[in-house]
């Protein structure tokens, strides 16, 4: 029999080596390299319904497996982001900046799930039980049948969960968990990874749903290795601007539902309140139409959301003009400026450009391109766009406009909020009559000529 080669890997970063060494060259950690235990085929299992190593036909699986049962919390915005409710045995990671409201959200979720009859345990590694209870009182949730535990030792937590067998366990936060078989400080990469691994395997083994809270580092990553995101079924980010009361819960990965779905909340004195009509909220601060302000009809997950883009263009006192973006991608802004310059002959050299998505919203859809271009031109020319108009569409490098998805949904939402006309790329699926005047254009030059009478 051929001899299996011996391999080693770093348990901090996963780099593999063919010989042992004291320090990992890839991540620089000491004493993290260990010999890999090779996996060899075992004897066929008798206890399981299927033979070990056997495969099943997809049709067999789909006819025998019912869709996963879901429990709803009753917080509509949360249930939608989860893909229609909480799936049993699922592992969910909720990431966000410190202080953004993760503990508040999850305590409210715990109380709601518990009131729906789910056995729920909230494990806090950051606050004492008395503190959590005080917060619950402030949120008006003191009577909810949630069990609290203040614990950081992973072994003790698993023992408790094993004895209690709840339906849902919330771990706040994964950075405070400490596995005593791992020789490093809580919050370190190997601790976070080991804790997340133990808790997700516990979820799969016992059917307990586990929600892990994860703090986000300055560069926007969930602290600890990326591998935690791969371990769990669902990754949600809780985002928002500190100065704003709006908070957005965004699904960036979901094995049980659509990714990119968002739930919108408002931080109030009594905790997080659902915002069921985000478009109305994002547009609520909009005054009379001004130069540089454009309403973008966007789609977030399965839902249309209207928001306001604001641009300011001013002569730059600096040798290098500034480009500042809040809520959108800076690279994409540079691209739009380049296309405006190269294809339409509208230069932005020597001009400072500021772009802001109002309300603390973050947009990643390419369909916002045309709305951004409109805001930039409107600010540069100091001309307001026609009132009650929404804009959407993707811009290609050639200056052509590409139709956006779900045009019909965007228009419906715009009409619901009192808009009377829309500017969108030509082509795409024909849309029905819905009381909104659709002004279609096939390229950016045409758009500039028609709206700003230039180009
Ligand atoms: P918290 O949930 O502790 O944040 P995280 O767990 O993400 O670190 O939220 C803390 C902030 O929320 C704090 O600045 C105060 C604010 N807050 C309210 O405005 N209203 C409330 O009812 C609660 C409980 C918190
Ligand atoms: Mg917290």
Short mmCIF file of C-alpha atoms and ligand atoms in Angstrom, two decimals:
data_model
loop_
_atom_site.label_atom_id
_atom_site.label_comp_id
_atom_site.label_asym_id
_atom_site.label_seq_id
_atom_site.Cartn_x
_atom_site.Cartn_y
_atom_site.Cartn_z
CA UNK A 1 0.00 0.00 0.00
CA UNK A 2 1.31 3.43 -0.87
CA UNK A 3 2.38 5.44 2.15
CA UNK A 4 0.26 8.54 2.77
CA UNK A 5 2.49 11.62 2.85
CA UNK A 6 2.75 13.34 6.22
CA UNK A 7 1.55 16.93 6.12
CA UNK A 8 1.45 19.73 8.65
CA UNK A 9 -0.80 22.75 8.86
CA UNK A 10 -0.99 25.95 10.86
CA UNK A 11 -4.04 26.00 13.13
CA UNK A 12 -4.13 29.79 13.08
CA UNK A 13 -4.24 30.49 9.36
CA UNK A 14 -4.53 27.07 7.73
CA UNK A 15 -1.27 27.25 5.70
CA UNK A 16 0.06 23.76 4.89
CA UNK A 17 3.68 22.53 5.08
CA UNK A 18 5.44 19.25 4.40
CA UNK A 19 7.63 19.57 7.48
CA UNK A 20 7.19 20.89 10.98
CA UNK A 21 8.54 24.28 11.98
CA UNK A 22 8.20 26.46 15.06
CA UNK A 23 6.83 29.50 13.33
CA UNK A 24 4.29 29.77 10.54
CA UNK A 25 5.76 31.70 7.58
CA UNK A 26 2.32 32.66 6.36
CA UNK A 27 0.88 34.32 9.48
CA UNK A 28 3.92 34.66 11.72
CA UNK A 29 2.35 32.80 14.69
CA UNK A 30 4.56 30.61 16.87
CA UNK A 31 3.80 27.00 17.83
CA UNK A 32 0.72 26.73 15.69
CA UNK A 33 1.97 24.09 13.23
CA UNK A 34 0.71 20.59 13.85
CA UNK A 35 0.78 17.31 12.00
CA UNK A 36 -2.42 16.63 10.10
CA UNK A 37 -4.34 13.53 11.00
CA UNK A 38 -5.03 11.75 7.74
CA UNK A 39 -8.56 10.62 7.14
CA UNK A 40 -8.95 7.03 5.96
CA UNK A 41 -12.13 5.23 5.01
CA UNK A 42 -13.89 3.64 7.98
CA UNK A 43 -16.03 0.48 8.16
CA UNK A 44 -19.56 0.78 6.80
CA UNK A 45 -21.94 2.20 9.37
CA UNK A 46 -24.87 0.04 10.47
CA UNK A 47 -26.67 2.59 12.61
CA UNK A 48 -27.45 5.12 9.89
CA UNK A 49 -30.23 4.65 7.38
CA UNK A 50 -27.82 5.04 4.50
CA UNK A 51 -24.63 3.14 3.90
CA UNK A 52 -21.55 5.17 4.77
CA UNK A 53 -19.98 6.47 1.60
CA UNK A 54 -23.11 5.93 -0.45
CA UNK A 55 -24.77 8.70 -2.39
CA UNK A 56 -28.43 9.38 -2.96
CA UNK A 57 -30.30 10.59 -5.99
CA UNK A 58 -31.36 14.22 -5.80
CA UNK A 59 -34.95 13.17 -6.50
CA UNK A 60 -34.89 10.81 -3.48
CA UNK A 61 -33.71 13.59 -1.26
CA UNK A 62 -36.19 16.16 -2.47
CA UNK A 63 -39.18 13.87 -2.13
CA UNK A 64 -38.23 12.72 1.36
CA UNK A 65 -36.92 15.95 2.86
CA UNK A 66 -39.57 18.46 3.87
CA UNK A 67 -38.49 22.13 3.76
CA UNK A 68 -36.79 23.10 7.03
CA UNK A 69 -39.29 24.14 9.70
CA UNK A 70 -39.05 27.84 10.55
CA UNK A 71 -39.97 29.70 13.69
CA UNK A 72 -41.00 33.31 13.38
CA UNK A 73 -40.06 35.87 15.99
CA UNK A 74 -42.88 38.22 15.11
CA UNK A 75 -40.32 40.95 14.33
CA UNK A 76 -41.14 41.10 10.62
CA UNK A 77 -37.91 42.81 9.57
CA UNK A 78 -35.80 40.16 11.33
CA UNK A 79 -37.84 37.22 10.05
CA UNK A 80 -37.50 38.42 6.46
CA UNK A 81 -33.72 38.83 6.71
CA UNK A 82 -33.53 35.27 8.07
CA UNK A 83 -35.33 34.12 4.92
CA UNK A 84 -38.77 33.72 6.53
CA UNK A 85 -37.89 32.77 10.09
CA UNK A 86 -35.35 30.89 12.15
CA UNK A 87 -34.37 27.43 10.86
CA UNK A 88 -33.78 24.73 13.49
CA UNK A 89 -30.15 23.60 13.88
CA UNK A 90 -28.86 26.64 12.00
CA UNK A 91 -25.84 28.69 13.00
CA UNK A 92 -26.07 32.42 12.46
CA UNK A 93 -23.39 35.07 12.84
CA UNK A 94 -24.47 38.66 13.51
CA UNK A 95 -21.62 41.11 12.98
CA UNK A 96 -21.45 44.84 13.57
CA UNK A 97 -19.47 47.71 15.06
CA UNK A 98 -19.30 47.85 18.85
CA UNK A 99 -22.21 49.92 20.18
CA UNK A 100 -24.30 49.69 17.03
CA UNK A 101 -27.07 47.78 18.84
CA UNK A 102 -26.35 44.04 18.38
CA UNK A 103 -27.05 43.14 22.01
CA UNK A 104 -30.21 45.23 21.97
CA UNK A 105 -31.44 43.58 18.77
CA UNK A 106 -30.69 40.06 19.98
CA UNK A 107 -32.20 40.55 23.41
CA UNK A 108 -35.36 41.79 21.71
CA UNK A 109 -35.21 38.83 19.32
CA UNK A 110 -34.68 36.41 22.24
CA UNK A 111 -37.72 37.82 24.04
CA UNK A 112 -39.88 37.62 20.92
CA UNK A 113 -38.83 34.04 20.11
CA UNK A 114 -39.42 33.05 23.73
CA UNK A 115 -42.90 34.58 23.70
CA UNK A 116 -43.63 32.53 20.57
CA UNK A 117 -42.91 29.42 22.61
CA UNK A 118 -39.25 28.79 21.73
CA UNK A 119 -37.04 27.78 24.63
CA UNK A 120 -34.39 30.49 24.51
CA UNK A 121 -31.12 31.04 26.34
CA UNK A 122 -29.16 34.29 26.14
CA UNK A 123 -25.51 33.80 27.09
CA UNK A 124 -23.66 37.03 27.74
CA UNK A 125 -19.89 37.05 27.98
CA UNK A 126 -19.78 40.83 28.19
CA UNK A 127 -22.37 41.78 30.76
CA UNK A 128 -23.47 40.30 34.08
CA UNK A 129 -26.96 38.76 34.19
CA UNK A 130 -28.15 41.68 36.33
CA UNK A 131 -27.05 44.12 33.62
CA UNK A 132 -28.84 42.15 30.93
CA UNK A 133 -31.94 42.01 33.12
CA UNK A 134 -31.82 45.78 33.60
CA UNK A 135 -31.57 46.29 29.87
CA UNK A 136 -34.52 43.92 29.36
CA UNK A 137 -36.52 45.97 31.84
CA UNK A 138 -35.70 49.17 29.98
CA UNK A 139 -36.86 47.51 26.76
CA UNK A 140 -40.11 46.37 28.38
CA UNK A 141 -39.16 42.71 28.00
CA UNK A 142 -38.67 41.77 31.65
CA UNK A 143 -41.59 39.33 31.59
CA UNK A 144 -40.33 37.33 28.59
CA UNK A 145 -39.44 33.71 29.50
CA UNK A 146 -35.79 33.99 28.39
CA UNK A 147 -33.09 32.25 30.42
CA UNK A 148 -29.94 34.29 31.03
CA UNK A 149 -26.40 33.09 31.66
CA UNK A 150 -23.27 35.18 32.14
CA UNK A 151 -20.45 32.85 31.12
CA UNK A 152 -17.35 32.83 28.94
CA UNK A 153 -15.99 29.31 29.42
CA UNK A 154 -17.02 27.36 26.35
CA UNK A 155 -17.01 24.03 28.16
CA UNK A 156 -19.43 25.36 30.80
CA UNK A 157 -21.64 26.89 28.15
CA UNK A 158 -21.82 23.65 26.19
CA UNK A 159 -22.60 21.73 29.40
CA UNK A 160 -25.43 24.15 30.18
CA UNK A 161 -26.80 23.99 26.64
CA UNK A 162 -26.54 20.20 26.64
CA UNK A 163 -28.54 20.02 29.89
CA UNK A 164 -31.12 22.65 28.90
CA UNK A 165 -31.48 21.70 25.21
CA UNK A 166 -33.07 25.03 24.26
CA UNK A 167 -34.47 25.75 20.79
CA UNK A 168 -32.30 28.84 20.46
CA UNK A 169 -29.05 29.89 22.11
CA UNK A 170 -27.65 33.40 21.65
CA UNK A 171 -23.93 33.82 22.33
CA UNK A 172 -22.94 37.47 22.94
CA UNK A 173 -20.17 37.66 21.83
CA UNK A 174 -17.93 35.09 20.13
CA UNK A 175 -14.89 37.27 20.93
CA UNK A 176 -15.41 36.79 24.67
CA UNK A 177 -15.64 32.98 24.48
CA UNK A 178 -12.78 30.97 25.84
CA UNK A 179 -12.08 27.33 25.00
CA UNK A 180 -9.76 25.94 27.70
CA UNK A 181 -8.17 23.43 25.30
CA UNK A 182 -6.83 26.25 23.13
CA UNK A 183 -3.76 27.96 24.41
CA UNK A 184 -4.36 31.62 23.59
CA UNK A 185 -6.29 34.61 24.88
CA UNK A 186 -10.05 35.12 24.26
CA UNK A 187 -10.65 37.10 21.09
CA UNK A 188 -7.58 35.65 19.36
CA UNK A 189 -7.97 34.03 15.99
CA UNK A 190 -7.60 30.48 17.26
CA UNK A 191 -10.01 31.02 20.19
CA UNK A 192 -12.68 32.58 17.99
CA UNK A 193 -12.26 29.80 15.46
CA UNK A 194 -12.36 27.00 18.03
CA UNK A 195 -15.40 28.47 19.82
CA UNK A 196 -17.30 29.05 16.59
CA UNK A 197 -16.49 25.52 15.45
CA UNK A 198 -17.65 23.92 18.73
CA UNK A 199 -20.86 25.94 18.81
CA UNK A 200 -21.77 25.33 15.16
CA UNK A 201 -21.13 21.60 15.47
CA UNK A 202 -23.23 21.61 18.63
CA UNK A 203 -26.04 23.24 16.63
CA UNK A 204 -25.84 20.61 13.88
CA UNK A 205 -25.61 17.73 16.35
CA UNK A 206 -28.45 18.71 18.65
CA UNK A 207 -30.82 20.78 16.51
CA UNK A 208 -30.36 23.86 18.71
CA UNK A 209 -30.20 27.06 16.65
CA UNK A 210 -27.22 29.17 17.62
CA UNK A 211 -26.81 32.90 17.03
CA UNK A 212 -23.25 34.18 17.48
CA UNK A 213 -22.56 37.87 17.93
CA UNK A 214 -19.30 39.05 16.37
CA UNK A 215 -17.65 42.44 16.70
CA UNK A 216 -16.32 44.00 13.56
CA UNK A 217 -12.81 45.40 13.36
CA UNK A 218 -11.99 48.86 12.01
CA UNK A 219 -11.57 47.58 8.47
CA UNK A 220 -15.07 46.11 8.54
CA UNK A 221 -14.23 42.42 8.97
CA UNK A 222 -15.68 40.22 11.67
CA UNK A 223 -12.74 39.93 14.06
CA UNK A 224 -11.22 36.51 13.83
CA UNK A 225 -10.63 34.46 10.76
CA UNK A 226 -12.81 34.61 7.70
CA UNK A 227 -13.32 30.91 8.27
CA UNK A 228 -16.01 31.66 10.88
CA UNK A 229 -18.13 33.08 8.08
CA UNK A 230 -17.72 29.81 6.18
CA UNK A 231 -18.67 27.72 9.21
CA UNK A 232 -22.07 29.27 9.80
CA UNK A 233 -25.19 29.02 7.64
CA UNK A 234 -26.10 32.67 7.75
CA UNK A 235 -24.08 35.86 8.13
CA UNK A 236 -25.92 39.06 8.99
CA UNK A 237 -24.35 42.49 9.35
CA UNK A 238 -25.92 45.14 11.53
CA UNK A 239 -24.91 48.49 10.10
CA UNK A 240 -25.68 52.14 10.48
CA UNK A 241 -24.09 55.50 11.02
CA UNK A 242 -23.48 56.44 14.65
CA UNK A 243 -25.14 59.84 14.27
CA UNK A 244 -28.28 58.41 12.66
CA UNK A 245 -30.98 56.46 14.40
CA UNK A 246 -31.49 54.08 11.45
CA UNK A 247 -29.99 50.60 11.56
CA UNK A 248 -29.89 48.09 8.74
CA UNK A 249 -29.66 44.34 9.24
CA UNK A 250 -28.25 42.88 6.04
CA UNK A 251 -27.95 39.22 5.05
CA UNK A 252 -24.58 38.81 3.30
CA UNK A 253 -24.80 35.01 3.25
CA UNK A 254 -27.81 32.81 3.82
CA UNK A 255 -28.08 29.08 3.15
CA UNK A 256 -31.79 29.28 3.91
CA UNK A 257 -32.90 32.40 2.09
CA UNK A 258 -31.91 35.22 -0.23
CA UNK A 259 -28.69 37.09 0.50
CA UNK A 260 -28.76 40.89 0.24
CA UNK A 261 -32.09 41.04 2.04
CA UNK A 262 -32.29 43.95 4.45
CA UNK A 263 -34.32 44.72 7.55
CA UNK A 264 -34.59 48.36 8.63
CA UNK A 265 -34.82 49.44 12.25
CA UNK A 266 -34.84 52.69 14.14
CA UNK A 267 -32.99 53.02 17.47
CA UNK A 268 -35.39 54.63 19.93
CA UNK A 269 -35.34 55.16 23.68
CA UNK A 270 -37.24 51.89 24.01
CA UNK A 271 -34.90 49.81 21.85
CA UNK A 272 -35.08 48.98 18.16
CA UNK A 273 -38.34 49.66 16.37
CA UNK A 274 -39.17 48.10 13.00
CA UNK A 275 -39.37 50.36 9.99
CA UNK A 276 -41.80 48.70 7.65
CA UNK A 277 -41.69 51.38 4.95
CA UNK A 278 -38.00 52.27 4.59
CA UNK A 279 -38.50 54.35 1.43
CA UNK A 280 -40.74 56.79 3.25
CA UNK A 281 -38.20 57.01 6.06
CA UNK A 282 -35.17 57.55 3.79
CA UNK A 283 -37.00 60.26 1.90
CA UNK A 284 -38.57 61.90 4.95
CA UNK A 285 -35.82 64.47 5.34
CA UNK A 286 -35.94 65.52 1.72
CA UNK A 287 -36.99 69.11 1.21
CA UNK A 288 -37.83 70.84 -2.05
CA UNK A 289 -35.83 69.49 -5.02
CA UNK A 290 -32.35 70.99 -4.94
CA UNK A 291 -29.39 70.79 -7.27
CA UNK A 292 -27.33 67.67 -6.54
CA UNK A 293 -30.20 65.70 -5.03
CA UNK A 294 -31.56 62.68 -6.89
CA UNK A 295 -33.92 59.91 -5.77
CA UNK A 296 -32.67 56.44 -6.66
CA UNK A 297 -35.19 53.61 -6.99
CA UNK A 298 -33.18 50.66 -5.71
CA UNK A 299 -33.80 47.02 -4.88
CA UNK A 300 -32.51 45.58 -1.62
CA UNK A 301 -32.93 41.81 -1.55
CA UNK A 302 -36.53 41.18 -2.51
CA UNK A 303 -37.80 44.64 -1.73
CA UNK A 304 -37.68 48.00 -3.55
CA UNK A 305 -36.18 50.83 -1.49
CA UNK A 306 -36.07 54.47 -2.54
CA UNK A 307 -33.32 56.68 -1.20
CA UNK A 308 -31.83 60.06 -1.86
CA UNK A 309 -28.35 60.59 -3.30
CA UNK A 310 -26.72 63.94 -2.64
CA UNK A 311 -23.75 65.32 -4.53
CA UNK A 312 -21.71 68.45 -4.06
CA UNK A 313 -19.26 69.62 -6.71
CA UNK A 314 -17.08 72.65 -5.99
CA UNK A 315 -13.82 74.13 -7.30
CA UNK A 316 -10.94 72.54 -5.44
CA UNK A 317 -8.45 74.68 -3.51
CA UNK A 318 -6.07 71.69 -3.46
CA UNK A 319 -3.69 70.57 -6.16
CA UNK A 320 -5.31 67.14 -5.98
CA UNK A 321 -9.11 67.38 -6.05
CA UNK A 322 -11.00 65.43 -3.37
CA UNK A 323 -13.37 62.52 -3.98
CA UNK A 324 -15.36 61.66 -0.85
CA UNK A 325 -18.09 59.02 -0.77
CA UNK A 326 -20.40 57.95 2.05
CA UNK A 327 -22.65 54.93 1.48
CA UNK A 328 -21.37 54.00 -1.97
CA UNK A 329 -18.23 52.53 -3.55
CA UNK A 330 -15.40 55.01 -4.14
CA UNK A 331 -14.04 52.98 -7.07
CA UNK A 332 -17.41 53.05 -8.77
CA UNK A 333 -17.57 56.85 -8.33
CA UNK A 334 -14.19 57.19 -10.04
CA UNK A 335 -15.52 55.07 -12.89
CA UNK A 336 -18.63 57.23 -13.38
CA UNK A 337 -16.50 60.40 -13.35
CA UNK A 338 -14.20 58.86 -15.97
CA UNK A 339 -17.12 57.85 -18.19
CA UNK A 340 -18.67 61.33 -17.92
CA UNK A 341 -15.37 62.85 -18.92
CA UNK A 342 -14.39 60.43 -21.71
CA UNK A 343 -17.80 59.78 -23.29
CA UNK A 344 -19.68 63.02 -22.65
CA UNK A 345 -16.78 65.48 -22.49
CA UNK A 346 -17.73 66.75 -19.04
CA UNK A 347 -14.53 67.15 -17.02
CA UNK A 348 -14.36 67.02 -13.23
CA UNK A 349 -10.65 67.85 -13.01
CA UNK A 350 -9.98 70.59 -10.48
CA UNK A 351 -13.37 70.02 -8.84
CA UNK A 352 -13.93 68.48 -5.42
CA UNK A 353 -16.66 65.84 -5.52
CA UNK A 354 -18.67 64.70 -2.50
CA UNK A 355 -21.30 62.00 -2.72
CA UNK A 356 -23.58 60.96 0.12
CA UNK A 357 -26.39 58.44 0.44
CA UNK A 358 -28.87 60.09 2.80
CA UNK A 359 -30.09 58.35 5.95
CA UNK A 360 -26.98 56.24 6.56
CA UNK A 361 -27.96 53.73 3.88
CA UNK A 362 -25.26 51.77 2.01
CA UNK A 363 -25.86 50.97 -1.66
CA UNK A 364 -23.98 48.34 -3.61
CA UNK A 365 -26.26 47.94 -6.62
CA UNK A 366 -24.75 48.90 -10.01
CA UNK A 367 -28.21 50.22 -10.93
CA UNK A 368 -27.36 53.28 -8.83
CA UNK A 369 -24.84 54.39 -11.52
CA UNK A 370 -27.28 56.55 -13.46
CA UNK A 371 -28.65 58.15 -10.29
CA UNK A 372 -25.07 58.97 -9.22
CA UNK A 373 -24.29 60.45 -12.63
CA UNK A 374 -27.50 62.49 -12.45
CA UNK A 375 -26.61 63.79 -8.97
CA UNK A 376 -23.07 64.70 -10.09
CA UNK A 377 -24.28 66.53 -13.20
CA UNK A 378 -27.07 68.24 -11.32
CA UNK A 379 -24.57 69.48 -8.72
CA UNK A 380 -22.00 70.51 -11.34
CA UNK A 381 -24.49 72.40 -13.52
CA UNK A 382 -26.40 73.69 -10.48
CA UNK A 383 -29.65 72.52 -12.03
CA UNK A 384 -32.24 70.55 -10.08
CA UNK A 385 -33.74 67.48 -11.72
CA UNK A 386 -37.46 67.63 -12.56
CA UNK A 387 -39.44 67.22 -9.34
CA UNK A 388 -40.99 63.87 -8.42
CA UNK A 389 -38.58 61.89 -10.60
CA UNK A 390 -36.72 58.70 -9.73
CA UNK A 391 -33.61 57.50 -11.57
CA UNK A 392 -32.01 54.06 -11.98
CA UNK A 393 -29.83 52.14 -14.45
CA UNK A 394 -26.34 50.78 -14.87
CA UNK A 395 -23.69 52.64 -16.90
CA UNK A 396 -21.14 50.68 -18.93
CA UNK A 397 -17.64 51.93 -19.69
CA UNK A 398 -18.71 52.72 -23.24
CA UNK A 399 -21.29 55.17 -21.90
CA UNK A 400 -24.19 52.89 -22.84
CA UNK A 401 -27.00 52.41 -20.33
CA UNK A 402 -27.92 48.87 -19.29
CA UNK A 403 -31.41 47.99 -18.12
CA UNK A 404 -31.76 47.21 -14.42
CA UNK A 405 -33.53 44.20 -12.95
CA UNK A 406 -37.04 44.42 -11.48
CA UNK A 407 -37.98 47.64 -13.27
CA UNK A 408 -41.65 47.04 -12.55
CA UNK A 409 -41.07 46.76 -8.78
CA UNK A 410 -39.01 49.93 -8.71
CA UNK A 411 -41.68 51.87 -10.57
CA UNK A 412 -44.47 50.55 -8.33
CA UNK A 413 -42.62 51.66 -5.21
CA UNK A 414 -41.93 55.09 -6.74
CA UNK A 415 -45.58 55.51 -7.61
CA UNK A 416 -46.62 54.45 -4.12
CA UNK A 417 -44.51 57.27 -2.71
CA UNK A 418 -45.99 59.88 -5.00
CA UNK A 419 -43.41 60.05 -7.79
CA UNK A 420 -44.76 60.74 -11.24
CA UNK A 421 -41.85 60.05 -13.58
CA UNK A 422 -38.80 57.83 -13.89
CA UNK A 423 -35.60 57.97 -15.92
CA UNK A 424 -34.28 54.53 -16.84
CA UNK A 425 -32.29 52.77 -19.57
CA UNK A 426 -34.09 51.67 -22.71
CA UNK A 427 -34.50 47.95 -23.39
CA UNK A 428 -35.23 45.31 -20.82
CA UNK A 429 -38.64 43.84 -20.08
CA UNK A 430 -41.64 45.92 -21.09
CA UNK A 431 -43.50 47.23 -18.07
CA UNK A 432 -47.21 47.67 -17.56
CA UNK A 433 -48.98 50.98 -17.08
CA UNK A 434 -48.73 52.14 -13.49
CA UNK A 435 -49.37 55.85 -13.55
CA UNK A 436 -45.73 56.78 -13.85
CA UNK A 437 -44.14 58.37 -16.93
CA UNK A 438 -41.15 56.29 -17.94
CA UNK A 439 -38.47 58.25 -19.76
CA UNK A 440 -36.05 55.75 -21.32
CA UNK A 441 -32.58 56.49 -22.76
CA UNK A 442 -30.00 54.25 -24.35
CA UNK A 443 -26.79 56.12 -23.56
CA UNK A 444 -25.33 58.63 -21.17
CA UNK A 445 -24.81 61.32 -23.83
CA UNK A 446 -28.53 61.21 -24.64
CA UNK A 447 -29.32 61.48 -20.94
CA UNK A 448 -27.04 64.51 -20.50
CA UNK A 449 -28.53 66.21 -23.56
CA UNK A 450 -32.12 65.61 -22.59
CA UNK A 451 -31.94 66.43 -18.89
CA UNK A 452 -29.32 69.13 -18.81
CA UNK A 453 -29.49 70.39 -22.38
CA UNK A 454 -25.73 69.94 -22.72
CA UNK A 455 -23.36 67.19 -23.79
P1 LIG B 1 -25.73 47.66 22.24
O1 LIG B 1 -26.87 46.77 21.89
O2 LIG B 1 -25.13 47.49 23.59
O3 LIG B 1 -24.57 47.55 21.14
P2 LIG B 1 -23.57 46.34 20.78
O4 LIG B 1 -24.06 45.12 21.46
O5 LIG B 1 -23.64 46.27 19.28
O6 LIG B 1 -22.22 46.78 21.24
O7 LIG B 1 -26.24 49.12 21.98
C1 LIG B 1 -25.71 50.16 22.65
C2 LIG B 1 -26.23 51.49 22.15
O8 LIG B 1 -27.62 51.51 21.92
C3 LIG B 1 -25.95 52.48 23.21
O9 LIG B 1 -25.15 53.51 22.64
C4 LIG B 1 -27.26 52.99 23.65
C5 LIG B 1 -28.20 52.62 22.56
N1 LIG B 1 -29.54 52.24 23.05
C6 LIG B 1 -30.62 53.06 22.79
O10 LIG B 1 -30.50 54.11 22.17
N2 LIG B 1 -31.87 52.68 23.23
C7 LIG B 1 -32.06 51.54 23.94
O11 LIG B 1 -33.21 51.23 24.31
C8 LIG B 1 -30.92 50.71 24.20
C9 LIG B 1 -31.07 49.43 24.98
C10 LIG B 1 -29.70 51.08 23.73
MG1 LIG B 2 -23.11 44.09 23.02
#
